[in-house]
Coordinates of C-alpha atoms and ligand atoms in Angstrom, one line a residue:
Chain A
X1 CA 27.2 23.2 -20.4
X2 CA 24.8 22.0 -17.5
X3 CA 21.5 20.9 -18.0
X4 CA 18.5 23.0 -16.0
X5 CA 18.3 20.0 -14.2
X6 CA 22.0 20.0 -12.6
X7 CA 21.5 23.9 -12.0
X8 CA 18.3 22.9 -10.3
X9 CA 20.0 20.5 -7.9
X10 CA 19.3 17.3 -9.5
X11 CA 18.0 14.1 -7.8
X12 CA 17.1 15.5 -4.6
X13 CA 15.6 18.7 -5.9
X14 CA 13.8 16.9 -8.3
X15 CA 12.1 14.5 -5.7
X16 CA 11.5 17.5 -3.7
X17 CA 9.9 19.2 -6.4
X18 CA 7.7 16.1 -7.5
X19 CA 5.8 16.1 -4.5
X20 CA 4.9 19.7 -4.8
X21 CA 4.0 19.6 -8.3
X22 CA 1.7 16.9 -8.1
X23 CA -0.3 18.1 -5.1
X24 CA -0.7 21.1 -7.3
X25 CA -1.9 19.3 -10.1
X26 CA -4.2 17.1 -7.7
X27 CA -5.7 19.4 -6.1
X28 CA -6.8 21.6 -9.2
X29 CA -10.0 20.8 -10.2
X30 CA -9.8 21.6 -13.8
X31 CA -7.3 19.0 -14.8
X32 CA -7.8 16.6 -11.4
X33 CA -10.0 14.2 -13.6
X34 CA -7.2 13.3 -15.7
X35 CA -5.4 11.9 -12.7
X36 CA -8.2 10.3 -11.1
X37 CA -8.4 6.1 -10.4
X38 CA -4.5 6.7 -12.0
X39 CA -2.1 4.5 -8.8
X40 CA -0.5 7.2 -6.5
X41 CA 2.4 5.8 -6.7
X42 CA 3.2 5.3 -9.9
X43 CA 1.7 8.5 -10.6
X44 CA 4.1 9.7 -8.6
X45 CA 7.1 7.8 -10.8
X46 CA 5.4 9.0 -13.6
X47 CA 5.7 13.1 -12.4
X48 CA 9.1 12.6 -12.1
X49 CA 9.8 11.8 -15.5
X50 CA 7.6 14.4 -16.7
X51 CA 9.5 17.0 -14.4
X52 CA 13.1 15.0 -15.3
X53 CA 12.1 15.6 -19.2
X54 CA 11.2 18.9 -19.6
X55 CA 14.2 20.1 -17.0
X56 CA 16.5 18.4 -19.5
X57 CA 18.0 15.8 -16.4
X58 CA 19.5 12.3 -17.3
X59 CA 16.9 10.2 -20.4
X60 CA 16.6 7.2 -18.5
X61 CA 12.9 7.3 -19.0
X62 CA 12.2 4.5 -21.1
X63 CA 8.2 4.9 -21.5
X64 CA 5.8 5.3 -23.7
X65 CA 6.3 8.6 -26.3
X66 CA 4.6 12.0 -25.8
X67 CA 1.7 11.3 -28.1
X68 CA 0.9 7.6 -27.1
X69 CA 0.7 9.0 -23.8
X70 CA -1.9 11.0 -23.4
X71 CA -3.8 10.0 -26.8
X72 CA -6.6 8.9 -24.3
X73 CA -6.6 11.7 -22.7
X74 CA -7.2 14.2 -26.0
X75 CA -10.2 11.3 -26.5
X76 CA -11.7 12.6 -23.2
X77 CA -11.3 16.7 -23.7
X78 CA -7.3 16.8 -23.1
X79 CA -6.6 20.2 -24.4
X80 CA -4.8 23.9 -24.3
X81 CA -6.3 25.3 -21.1
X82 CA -5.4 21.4 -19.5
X83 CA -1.9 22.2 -20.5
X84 CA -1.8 25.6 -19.6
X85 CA -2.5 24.6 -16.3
X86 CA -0.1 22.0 -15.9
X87 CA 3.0 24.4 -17.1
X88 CA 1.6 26.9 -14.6
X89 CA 1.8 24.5 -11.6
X90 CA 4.8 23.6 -12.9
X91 CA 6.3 26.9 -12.8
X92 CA 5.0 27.7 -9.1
X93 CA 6.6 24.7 -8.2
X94 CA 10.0 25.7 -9.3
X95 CA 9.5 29.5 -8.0
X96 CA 8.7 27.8 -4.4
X97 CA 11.8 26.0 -4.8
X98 CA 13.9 29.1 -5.0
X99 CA 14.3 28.6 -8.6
X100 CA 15.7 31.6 -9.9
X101 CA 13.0 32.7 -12.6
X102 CA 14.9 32.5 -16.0
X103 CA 15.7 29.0 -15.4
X104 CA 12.1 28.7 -14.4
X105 CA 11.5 30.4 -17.9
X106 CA 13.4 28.1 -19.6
X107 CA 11.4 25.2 -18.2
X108 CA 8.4 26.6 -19.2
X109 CA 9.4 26.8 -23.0
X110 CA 11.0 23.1 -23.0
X111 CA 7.5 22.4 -21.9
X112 CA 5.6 24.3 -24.4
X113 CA 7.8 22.6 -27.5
X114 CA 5.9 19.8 -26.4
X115 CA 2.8 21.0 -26.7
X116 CA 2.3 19.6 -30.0
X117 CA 3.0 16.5 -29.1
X118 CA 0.7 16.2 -25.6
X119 CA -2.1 17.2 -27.3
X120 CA -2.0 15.1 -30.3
X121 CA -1.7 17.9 -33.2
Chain B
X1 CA 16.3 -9.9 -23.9
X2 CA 13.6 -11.9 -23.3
X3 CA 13.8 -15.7 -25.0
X4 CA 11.0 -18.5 -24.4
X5 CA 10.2 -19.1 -20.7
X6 CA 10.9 -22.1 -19.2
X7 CA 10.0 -23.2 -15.2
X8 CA 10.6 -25.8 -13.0
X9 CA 9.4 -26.3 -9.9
X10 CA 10.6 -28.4 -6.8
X11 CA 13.0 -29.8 -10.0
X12 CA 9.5 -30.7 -12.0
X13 CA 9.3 -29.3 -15.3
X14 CA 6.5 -27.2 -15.7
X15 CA 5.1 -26.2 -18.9
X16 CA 4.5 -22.1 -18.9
X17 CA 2.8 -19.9 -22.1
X18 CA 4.5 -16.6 -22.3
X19 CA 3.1 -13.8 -20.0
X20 CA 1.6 -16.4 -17.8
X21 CA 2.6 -16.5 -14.0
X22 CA 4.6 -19.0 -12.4
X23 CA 1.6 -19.3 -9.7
X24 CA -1.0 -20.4 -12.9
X25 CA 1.3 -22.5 -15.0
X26 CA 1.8 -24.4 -11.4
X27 CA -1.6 -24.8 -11.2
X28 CA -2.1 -26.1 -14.7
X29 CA 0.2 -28.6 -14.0
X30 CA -1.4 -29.8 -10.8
X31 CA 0.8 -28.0 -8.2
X32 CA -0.9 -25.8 -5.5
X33 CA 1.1 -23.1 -4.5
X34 CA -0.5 -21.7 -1.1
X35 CA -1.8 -18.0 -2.8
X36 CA -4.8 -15.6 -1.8
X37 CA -4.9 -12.4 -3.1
X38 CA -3.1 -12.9 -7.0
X39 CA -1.8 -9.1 -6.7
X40 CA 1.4 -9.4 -4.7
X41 CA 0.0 -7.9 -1.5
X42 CA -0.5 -10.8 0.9
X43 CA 2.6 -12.6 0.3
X44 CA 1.0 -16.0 0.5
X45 CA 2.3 -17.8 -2.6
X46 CA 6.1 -16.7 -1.4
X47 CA 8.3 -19.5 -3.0
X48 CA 11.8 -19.3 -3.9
X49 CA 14.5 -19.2 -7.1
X50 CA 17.0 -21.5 -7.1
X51 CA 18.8 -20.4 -10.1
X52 CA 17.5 -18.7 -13.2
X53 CA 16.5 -14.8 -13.6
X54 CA 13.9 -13.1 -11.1
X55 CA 11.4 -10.8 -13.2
X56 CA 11.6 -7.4 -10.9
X57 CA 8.1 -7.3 -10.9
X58 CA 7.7 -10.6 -8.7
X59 CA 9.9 -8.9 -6.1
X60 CA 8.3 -5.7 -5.6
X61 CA 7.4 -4.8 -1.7
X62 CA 9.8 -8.0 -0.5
X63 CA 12.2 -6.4 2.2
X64 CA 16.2 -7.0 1.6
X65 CA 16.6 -10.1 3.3
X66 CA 13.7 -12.0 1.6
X67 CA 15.3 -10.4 -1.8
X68 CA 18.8 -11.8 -0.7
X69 CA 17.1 -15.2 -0.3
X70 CA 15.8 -15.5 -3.7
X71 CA 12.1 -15.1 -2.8
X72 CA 9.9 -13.9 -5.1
X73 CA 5.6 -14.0 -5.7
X74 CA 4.8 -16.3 -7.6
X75 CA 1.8 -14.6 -8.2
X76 CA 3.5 -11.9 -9.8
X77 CA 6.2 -13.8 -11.7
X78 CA 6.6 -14.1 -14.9
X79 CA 9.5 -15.9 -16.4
X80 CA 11.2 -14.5 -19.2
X81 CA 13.9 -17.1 -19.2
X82 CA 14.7 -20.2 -17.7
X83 CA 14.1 -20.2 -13.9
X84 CA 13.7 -22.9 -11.4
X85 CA 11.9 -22.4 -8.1
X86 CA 11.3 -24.3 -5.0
X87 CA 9.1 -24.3 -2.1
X88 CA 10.0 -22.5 1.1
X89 CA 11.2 -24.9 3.7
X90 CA 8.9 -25.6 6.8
X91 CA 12.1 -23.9 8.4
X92 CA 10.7 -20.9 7.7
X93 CA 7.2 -21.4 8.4
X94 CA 5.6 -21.2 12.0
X95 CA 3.7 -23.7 14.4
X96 CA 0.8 -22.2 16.5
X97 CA -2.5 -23.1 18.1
X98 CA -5.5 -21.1 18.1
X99 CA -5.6 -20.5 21.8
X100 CA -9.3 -18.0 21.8
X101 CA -11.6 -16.5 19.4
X102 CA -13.6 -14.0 21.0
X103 CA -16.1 -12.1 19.0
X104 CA -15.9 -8.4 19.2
X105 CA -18.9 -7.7 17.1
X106 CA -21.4 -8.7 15.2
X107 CA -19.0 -9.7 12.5
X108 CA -15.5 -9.5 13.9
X109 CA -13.5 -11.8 16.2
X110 CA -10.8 -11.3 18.1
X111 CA -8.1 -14.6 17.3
X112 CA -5.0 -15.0 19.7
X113 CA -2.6 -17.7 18.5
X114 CA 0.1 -19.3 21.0
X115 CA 3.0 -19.6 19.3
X116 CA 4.9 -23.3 19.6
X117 CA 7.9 -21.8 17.6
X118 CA 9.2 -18.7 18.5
X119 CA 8.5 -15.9 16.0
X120 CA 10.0 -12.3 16.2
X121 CA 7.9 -9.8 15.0
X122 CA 7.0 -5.9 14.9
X123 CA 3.5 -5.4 15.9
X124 CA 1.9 -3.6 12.8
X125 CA 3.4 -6.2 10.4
X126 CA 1.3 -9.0 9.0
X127 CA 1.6 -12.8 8.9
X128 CA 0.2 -15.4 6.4
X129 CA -1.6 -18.1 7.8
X130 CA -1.9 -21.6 6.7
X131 CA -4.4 -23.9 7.9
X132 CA -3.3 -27.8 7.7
X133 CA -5.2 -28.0 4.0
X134 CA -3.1 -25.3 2.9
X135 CA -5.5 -22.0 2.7
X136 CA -3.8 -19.6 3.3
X137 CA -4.7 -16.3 4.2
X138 CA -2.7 -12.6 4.9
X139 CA -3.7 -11.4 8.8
X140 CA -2.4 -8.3 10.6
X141 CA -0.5 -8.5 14.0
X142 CA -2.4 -6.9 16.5
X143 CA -0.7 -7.3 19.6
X144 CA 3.0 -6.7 21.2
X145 CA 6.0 -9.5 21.5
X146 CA 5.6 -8.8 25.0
X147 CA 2.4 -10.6 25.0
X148 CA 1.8 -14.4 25.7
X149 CA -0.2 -14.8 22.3
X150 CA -0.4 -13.3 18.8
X151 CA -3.2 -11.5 18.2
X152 CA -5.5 -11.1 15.0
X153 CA -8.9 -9.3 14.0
X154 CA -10.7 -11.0 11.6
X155 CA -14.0 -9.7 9.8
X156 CA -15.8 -12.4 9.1
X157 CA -16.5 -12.0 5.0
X158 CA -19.9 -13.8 3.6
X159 CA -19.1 -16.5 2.3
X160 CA -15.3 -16.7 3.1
X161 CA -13.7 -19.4 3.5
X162 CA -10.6 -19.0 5.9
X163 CA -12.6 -16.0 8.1
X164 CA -15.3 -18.4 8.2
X165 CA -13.4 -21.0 9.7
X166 CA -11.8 -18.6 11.8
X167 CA -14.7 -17.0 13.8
X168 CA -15.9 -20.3 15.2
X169 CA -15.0 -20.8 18.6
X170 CA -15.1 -24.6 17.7
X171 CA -11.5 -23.8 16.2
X172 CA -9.8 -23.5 19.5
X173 CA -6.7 -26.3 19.9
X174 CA -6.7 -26.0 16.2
X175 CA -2.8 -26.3 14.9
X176 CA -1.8 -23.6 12.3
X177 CA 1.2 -22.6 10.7
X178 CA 2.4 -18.8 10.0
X179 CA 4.7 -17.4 7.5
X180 CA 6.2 -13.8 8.3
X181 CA 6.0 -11.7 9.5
X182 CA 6.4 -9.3 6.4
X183 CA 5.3 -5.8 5.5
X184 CA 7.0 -2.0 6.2
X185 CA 3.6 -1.0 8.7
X186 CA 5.4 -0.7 12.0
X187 CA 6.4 2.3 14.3
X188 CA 9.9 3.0 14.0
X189 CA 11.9 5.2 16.6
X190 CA 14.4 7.9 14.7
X191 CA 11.9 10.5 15.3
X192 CA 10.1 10.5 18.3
X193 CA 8.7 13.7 18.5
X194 CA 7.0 13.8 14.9
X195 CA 3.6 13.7 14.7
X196 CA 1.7 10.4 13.8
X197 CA -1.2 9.7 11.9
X198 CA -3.3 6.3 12.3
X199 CA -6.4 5.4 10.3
X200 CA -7.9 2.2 10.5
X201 CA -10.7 1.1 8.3
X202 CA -12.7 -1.7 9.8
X203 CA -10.4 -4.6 10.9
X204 CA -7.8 -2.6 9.2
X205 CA -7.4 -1.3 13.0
X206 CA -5.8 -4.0 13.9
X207 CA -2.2 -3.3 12.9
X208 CA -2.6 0.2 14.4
X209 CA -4.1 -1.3 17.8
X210 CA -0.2 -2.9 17.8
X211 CA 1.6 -0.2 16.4
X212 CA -0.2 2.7 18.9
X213 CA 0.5 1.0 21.7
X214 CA 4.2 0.1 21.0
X215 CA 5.2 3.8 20.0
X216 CA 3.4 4.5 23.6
X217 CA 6.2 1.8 24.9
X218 CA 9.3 3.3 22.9
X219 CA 8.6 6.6 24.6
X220 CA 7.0 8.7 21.4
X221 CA 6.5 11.9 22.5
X222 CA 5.1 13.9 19.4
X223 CA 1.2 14.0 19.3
X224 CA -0.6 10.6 17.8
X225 CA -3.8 10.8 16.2
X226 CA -5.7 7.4 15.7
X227 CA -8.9 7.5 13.5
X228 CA -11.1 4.1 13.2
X229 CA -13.6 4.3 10.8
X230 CA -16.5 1.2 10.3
X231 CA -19.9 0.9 8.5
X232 CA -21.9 0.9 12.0
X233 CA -21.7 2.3 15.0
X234 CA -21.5 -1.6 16.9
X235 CA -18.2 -2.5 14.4
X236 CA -16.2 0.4 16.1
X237 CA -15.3 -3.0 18.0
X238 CA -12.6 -1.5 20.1
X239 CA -14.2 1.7 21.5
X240 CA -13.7 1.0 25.2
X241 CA -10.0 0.1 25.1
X242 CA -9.2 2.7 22.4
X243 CA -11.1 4.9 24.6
X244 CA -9.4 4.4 27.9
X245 CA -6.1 4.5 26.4
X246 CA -6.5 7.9 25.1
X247 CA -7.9 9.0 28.5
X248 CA -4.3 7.4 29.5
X249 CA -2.3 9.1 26.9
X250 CA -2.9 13.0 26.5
X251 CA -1.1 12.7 24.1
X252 CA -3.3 10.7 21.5
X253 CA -6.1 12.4 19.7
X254 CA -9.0 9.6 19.5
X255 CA -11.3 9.9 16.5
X256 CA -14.4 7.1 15.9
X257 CA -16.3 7.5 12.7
X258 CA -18.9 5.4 11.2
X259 CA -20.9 5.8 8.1
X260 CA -24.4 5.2 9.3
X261 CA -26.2 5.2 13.0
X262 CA -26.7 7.6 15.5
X263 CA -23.9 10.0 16.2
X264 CA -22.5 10.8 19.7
X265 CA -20.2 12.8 21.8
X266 CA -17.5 9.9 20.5
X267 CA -18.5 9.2 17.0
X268 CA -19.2 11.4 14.3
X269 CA -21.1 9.8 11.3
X270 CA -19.5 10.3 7.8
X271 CA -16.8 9.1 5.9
X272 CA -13.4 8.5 7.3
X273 CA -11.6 10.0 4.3
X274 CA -13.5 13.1 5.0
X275 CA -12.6 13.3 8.6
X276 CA -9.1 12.1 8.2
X277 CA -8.7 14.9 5.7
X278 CA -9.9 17.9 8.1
X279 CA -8.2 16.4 11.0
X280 CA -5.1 16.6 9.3
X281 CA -5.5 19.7 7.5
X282 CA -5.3 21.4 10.7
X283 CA -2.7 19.4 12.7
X284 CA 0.6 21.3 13.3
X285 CA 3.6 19.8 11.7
X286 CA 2.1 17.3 9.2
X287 CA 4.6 18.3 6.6
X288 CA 6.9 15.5 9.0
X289 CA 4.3 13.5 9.6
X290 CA 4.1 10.0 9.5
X291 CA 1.1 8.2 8.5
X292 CA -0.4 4.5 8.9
X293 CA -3.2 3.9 6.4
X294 CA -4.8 -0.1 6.9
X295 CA -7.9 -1.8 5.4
X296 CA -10.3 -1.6 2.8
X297 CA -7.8 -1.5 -0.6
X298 CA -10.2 0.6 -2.2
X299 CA -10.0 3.2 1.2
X300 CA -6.8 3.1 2.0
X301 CA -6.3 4.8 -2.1
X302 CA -8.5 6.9 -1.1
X303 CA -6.6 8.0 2.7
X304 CA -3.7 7.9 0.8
X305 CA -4.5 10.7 -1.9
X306 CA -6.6 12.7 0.9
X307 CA -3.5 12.7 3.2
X308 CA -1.3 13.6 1.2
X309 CA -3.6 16.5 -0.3
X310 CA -3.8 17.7 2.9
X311 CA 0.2 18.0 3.2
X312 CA 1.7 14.7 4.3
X313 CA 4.8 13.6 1.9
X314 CA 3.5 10.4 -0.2
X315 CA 7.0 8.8 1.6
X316 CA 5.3 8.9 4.8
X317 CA 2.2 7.3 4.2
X318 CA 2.7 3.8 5.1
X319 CA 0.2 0.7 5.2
X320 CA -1.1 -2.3 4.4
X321 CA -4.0 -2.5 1.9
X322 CA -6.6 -5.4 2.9
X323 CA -6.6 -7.3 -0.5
X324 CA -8.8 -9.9 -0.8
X325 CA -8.7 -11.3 -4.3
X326 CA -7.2 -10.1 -7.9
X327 CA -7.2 -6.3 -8.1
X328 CA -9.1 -5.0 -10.7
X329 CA -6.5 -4.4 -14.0
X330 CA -5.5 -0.8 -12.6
X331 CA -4.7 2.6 -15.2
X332 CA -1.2 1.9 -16.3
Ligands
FAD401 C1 -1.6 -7.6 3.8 C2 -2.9 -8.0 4.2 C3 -3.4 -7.9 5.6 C4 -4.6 -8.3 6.0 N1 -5.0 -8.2 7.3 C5 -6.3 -8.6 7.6 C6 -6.7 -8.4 9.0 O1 -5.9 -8.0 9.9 N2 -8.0 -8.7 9.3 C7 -8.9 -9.1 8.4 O2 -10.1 -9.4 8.7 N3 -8.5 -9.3 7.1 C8 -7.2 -9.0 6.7 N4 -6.8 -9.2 5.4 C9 -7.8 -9.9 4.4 C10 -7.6 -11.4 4.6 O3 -6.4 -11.8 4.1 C11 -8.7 -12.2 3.7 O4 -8.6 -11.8 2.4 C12 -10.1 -12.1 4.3 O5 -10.1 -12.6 5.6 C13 -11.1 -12.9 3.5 O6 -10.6 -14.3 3.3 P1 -11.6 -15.5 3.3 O7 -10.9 -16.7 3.0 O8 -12.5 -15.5 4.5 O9 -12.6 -15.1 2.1 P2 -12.6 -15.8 0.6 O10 -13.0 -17.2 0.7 O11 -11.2 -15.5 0.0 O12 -13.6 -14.9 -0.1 C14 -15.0 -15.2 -0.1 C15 -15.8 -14.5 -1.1 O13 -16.1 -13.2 -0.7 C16 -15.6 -12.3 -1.6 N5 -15.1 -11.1 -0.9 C17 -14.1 -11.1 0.0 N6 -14.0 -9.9 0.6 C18 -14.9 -9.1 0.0 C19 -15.3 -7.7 0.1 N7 -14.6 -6.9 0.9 N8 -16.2 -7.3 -0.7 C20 -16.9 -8.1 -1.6 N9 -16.6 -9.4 -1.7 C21 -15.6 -9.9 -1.0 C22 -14.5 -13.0 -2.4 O14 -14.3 -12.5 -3.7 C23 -15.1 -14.4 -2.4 O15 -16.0 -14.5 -3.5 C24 -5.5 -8.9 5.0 C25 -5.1 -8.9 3.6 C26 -3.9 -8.5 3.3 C27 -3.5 -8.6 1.8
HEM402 C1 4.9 19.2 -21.4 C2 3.9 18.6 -21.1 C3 3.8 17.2 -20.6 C4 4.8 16.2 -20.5 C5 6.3 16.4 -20.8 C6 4.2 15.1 -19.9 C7 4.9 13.9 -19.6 C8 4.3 12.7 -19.2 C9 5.0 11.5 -19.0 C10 6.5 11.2 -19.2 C11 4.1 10.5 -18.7 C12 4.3 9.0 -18.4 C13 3.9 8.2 -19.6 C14 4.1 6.8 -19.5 O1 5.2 6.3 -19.2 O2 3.1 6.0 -19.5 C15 2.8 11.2 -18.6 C16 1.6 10.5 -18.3 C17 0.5 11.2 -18.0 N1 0.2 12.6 -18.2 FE1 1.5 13.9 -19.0 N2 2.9 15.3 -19.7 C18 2.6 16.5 -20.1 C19 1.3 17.2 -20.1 C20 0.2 16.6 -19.5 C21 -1.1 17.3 -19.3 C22 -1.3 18.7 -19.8 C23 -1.9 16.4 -18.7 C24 -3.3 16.6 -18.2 C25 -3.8 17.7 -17.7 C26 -1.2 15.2 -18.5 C27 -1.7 14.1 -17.9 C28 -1.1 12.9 -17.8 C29 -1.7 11.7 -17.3 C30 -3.1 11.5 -16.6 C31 -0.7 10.6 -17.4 C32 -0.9 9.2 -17.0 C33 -1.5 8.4 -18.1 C34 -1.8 7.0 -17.7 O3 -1.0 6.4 -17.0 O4 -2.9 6.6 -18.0 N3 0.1 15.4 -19.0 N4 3.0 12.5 -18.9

């Protein structure tokens, strides 16, 4: 069976996508702290694997896990409305794209079983 | 893998700690490897592998060719194996003579080399340059191959050692040497009808005063606009020709900025991130826009971010950042 991410259009959707999402997530005051003094660039690699992961795309994302990740974060207030807003730009992102909305439904629930995780619980 | 590293340099062997650079452990062993800005953005301490593994990370922002080669930063590199380097040949270094230095304002001068080898260049790119004691120092290329001389801005920095030397008019007849030209902050011509987006931060005007004028040449038709931005009203050091060439050009959309002084017809006061931001916010077609972003490291983040908020793609924004030492340890 194909991954969300092949039915998505892989590669080039995804870099399409990553763009979108992350001026979302920039431009949203209630979370753009979290991103601030963070390199645009990398930043930018860094989207990608978030958006590669929870669309279930190839695992070549060899980083840090979900926890260690954003453990500083959770020190300085990361919590449920933060994520909320994430999975809700994420969402609009995929909708723009033409994402047809139970794929986009999907996403958002491979994002949520990381919940947990993000938030160190 | 990684086992113990091991370096030699110029067939010396150099004793290295792991996780240090190849640039330090040269140092510690007496060798001075020509090196200004210890963050892999001036290109100064270029040198090359010979045989052994190249870390990725001391490659990172080196064009194809110079990758082909075997260059790599030393400032950047460090072993995780055996590897032995060498210097770069004077074959591919430079000879020029300062020919004028001209001050512009209070503190920036105009430099114009004349080259005695011949050097092919795009204007926007940036050299290193040498002087005969071996400081060396990253400068952007203001002017046009077409022109008799190479031209440079320099902001002379308190207490700084190559600028310094620079901005004396004393230094005329003076024999340099230039490595280059390197860096990706040129106009290229596959779409001349996009729009294009030019912000200079003090002397970080300088590439764009090369790169403007040779899209102009190439026949760009889509609209340019070309914001300088400086502390003071006097360091806007190019008013009057930036000025008459957008009076030539209908075309380019002129926008002066400085953060303190009195404001005019030409200059609004504020800060160029600001302006750059609204301009482009309301320019039609910035989605395919491309963007030149060159100065101040710490503004350029900041154009960066605001342009691309305001809807350029994060591909498009090009530029040089004006490093002048280590960067501060940045959020990894
Ligand atoms: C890719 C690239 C392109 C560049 N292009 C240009 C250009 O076109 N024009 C130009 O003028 N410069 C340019 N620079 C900067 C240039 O390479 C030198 O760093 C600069 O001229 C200062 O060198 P210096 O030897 O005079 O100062 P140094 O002797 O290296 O520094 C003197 C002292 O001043 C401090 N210092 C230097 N700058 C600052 C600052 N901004 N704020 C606070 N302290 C500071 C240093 O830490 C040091 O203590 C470029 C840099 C890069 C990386
Ligand atoms: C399903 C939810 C999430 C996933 C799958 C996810 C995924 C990732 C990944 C893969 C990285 C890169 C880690 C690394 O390699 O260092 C990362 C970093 C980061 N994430 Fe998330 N993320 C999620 C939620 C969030 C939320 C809700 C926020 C804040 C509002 C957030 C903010 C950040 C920041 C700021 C970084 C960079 C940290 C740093 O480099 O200092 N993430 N995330």
């Amino acid at each position: 069976m194909s991954t969300i991410y092949e039915q998505i259009g892989g590669e080039p959707a995804m870099s399409a996508a990553v763009e979108l999402f992350y001026r979302k997530v920039l431009s949203d005051e209630v979370i753009a702290r979290f991103f601030e003094g963070v390199d645009m660039e990398r930043q930018m690699g860094k989207q990608k694997a978030f958006l590669t992961m929870v669309t279930g795309g190839p695992n070549n994302y060899t980083g840090r896990n979900m926890r260690d990740a954003h453990a500083h974060l959770v020190k300085t207030g990361l919590s449920d409305v933060h994520f909320d807003h994430v999975v809700k730009h994420l969402g609009d992102t995929l909708l723009e794209l033409g994402v047809p909305a139970e794929l986009v439904a999907q996403v958002g629930a491979a994002a949520e079983s990381m919940r947990a995780d993000v938030l160190d619980r | 893998m990684s086992t113990t590293p091991r370096l030699r340099y110029e067939g010396r062997e150099i004793p290295i700690e792991e996780g240090e650079t190849a640039l330090s452990a040269c140092a510690r062993a007496g060798i001075v490897i020509p090196s200004s800005c210890l963050s892999g953005a001036c290109q100064s301490c270029l040198v090359r592998a010979r045989s052994g593994e190249i870390p990725a990370a001391a490659q990172v922002g080196l064009g194809p060719a110079k990758k082909a080669l075997g260059c790599l930063l030393a400032c950047l590199c460090r072993p995780t194996g055996a590897l032995e380097l060498e210097a770069l040949d004077a074959s591919s270094e430079y000879k020029a003579t300062i020919a004028a230095v001209e001050r512009l304002a209070p503190t920036i001068v105009r430099v114009r080399l004349r080259m005695d080898d011949e050097m092919s260049y795009r204007p926007g790119q940036f050299v290193t340059l040498l002087r005969a004691d071996g400081l060396a120092r990253a400068y952007s290329i203001a002017s046009l191959p077409s022109e008799a001389t190479i031209e440079l801005h320099v902001r002379e920095v308190r207490g700084g050692q190559m600028s310094g030397w620079l901005a004396d008019p004393a230094r005329v007849g003076e024999a340099v040497r230039l490595r280059g030209p390197a860096g990706e902050c040129f106009f290229t011509s596959e779409a001349l009808s996009r729009p294009l987006v030019m912000v200079g931060v003090g002397t970080g005007l300088a590439p764009l005063w090369g790169i403007v004028r040779d899209a102009l040449a190439q026949g760009h038709a889509g609209p340019i606009t070309l914001l300088h931005g400086a502390r003071v009203i006097e360091d806007l050091y190019l008013r009057g020709p930036l000025t008459a060439l957008a009076r030539a050009h209908p075309g380019l959309d002129l926008r002066l900025c400085a953060l303190h002084g009195e404001g005019d017809a030409e200059v609004t006061i504020g800060e160029i991130d600001a302006l750059a931001k609204s301009t482009v916010a309301a320019m039609p077609g910035r989605a395919s826009a491309r963007a030149f972003v060159c100065g101040d490291p710490a503004m350029v983040a900041r154009l960066k971010k605001g342009l691309f908020l305001a809807g350029l793609s994060l591909r498009e924004i090009v530029g040089d950042a004006f490093v002048e030492g280590p960067r501060p340890a940045a959020a990894l």
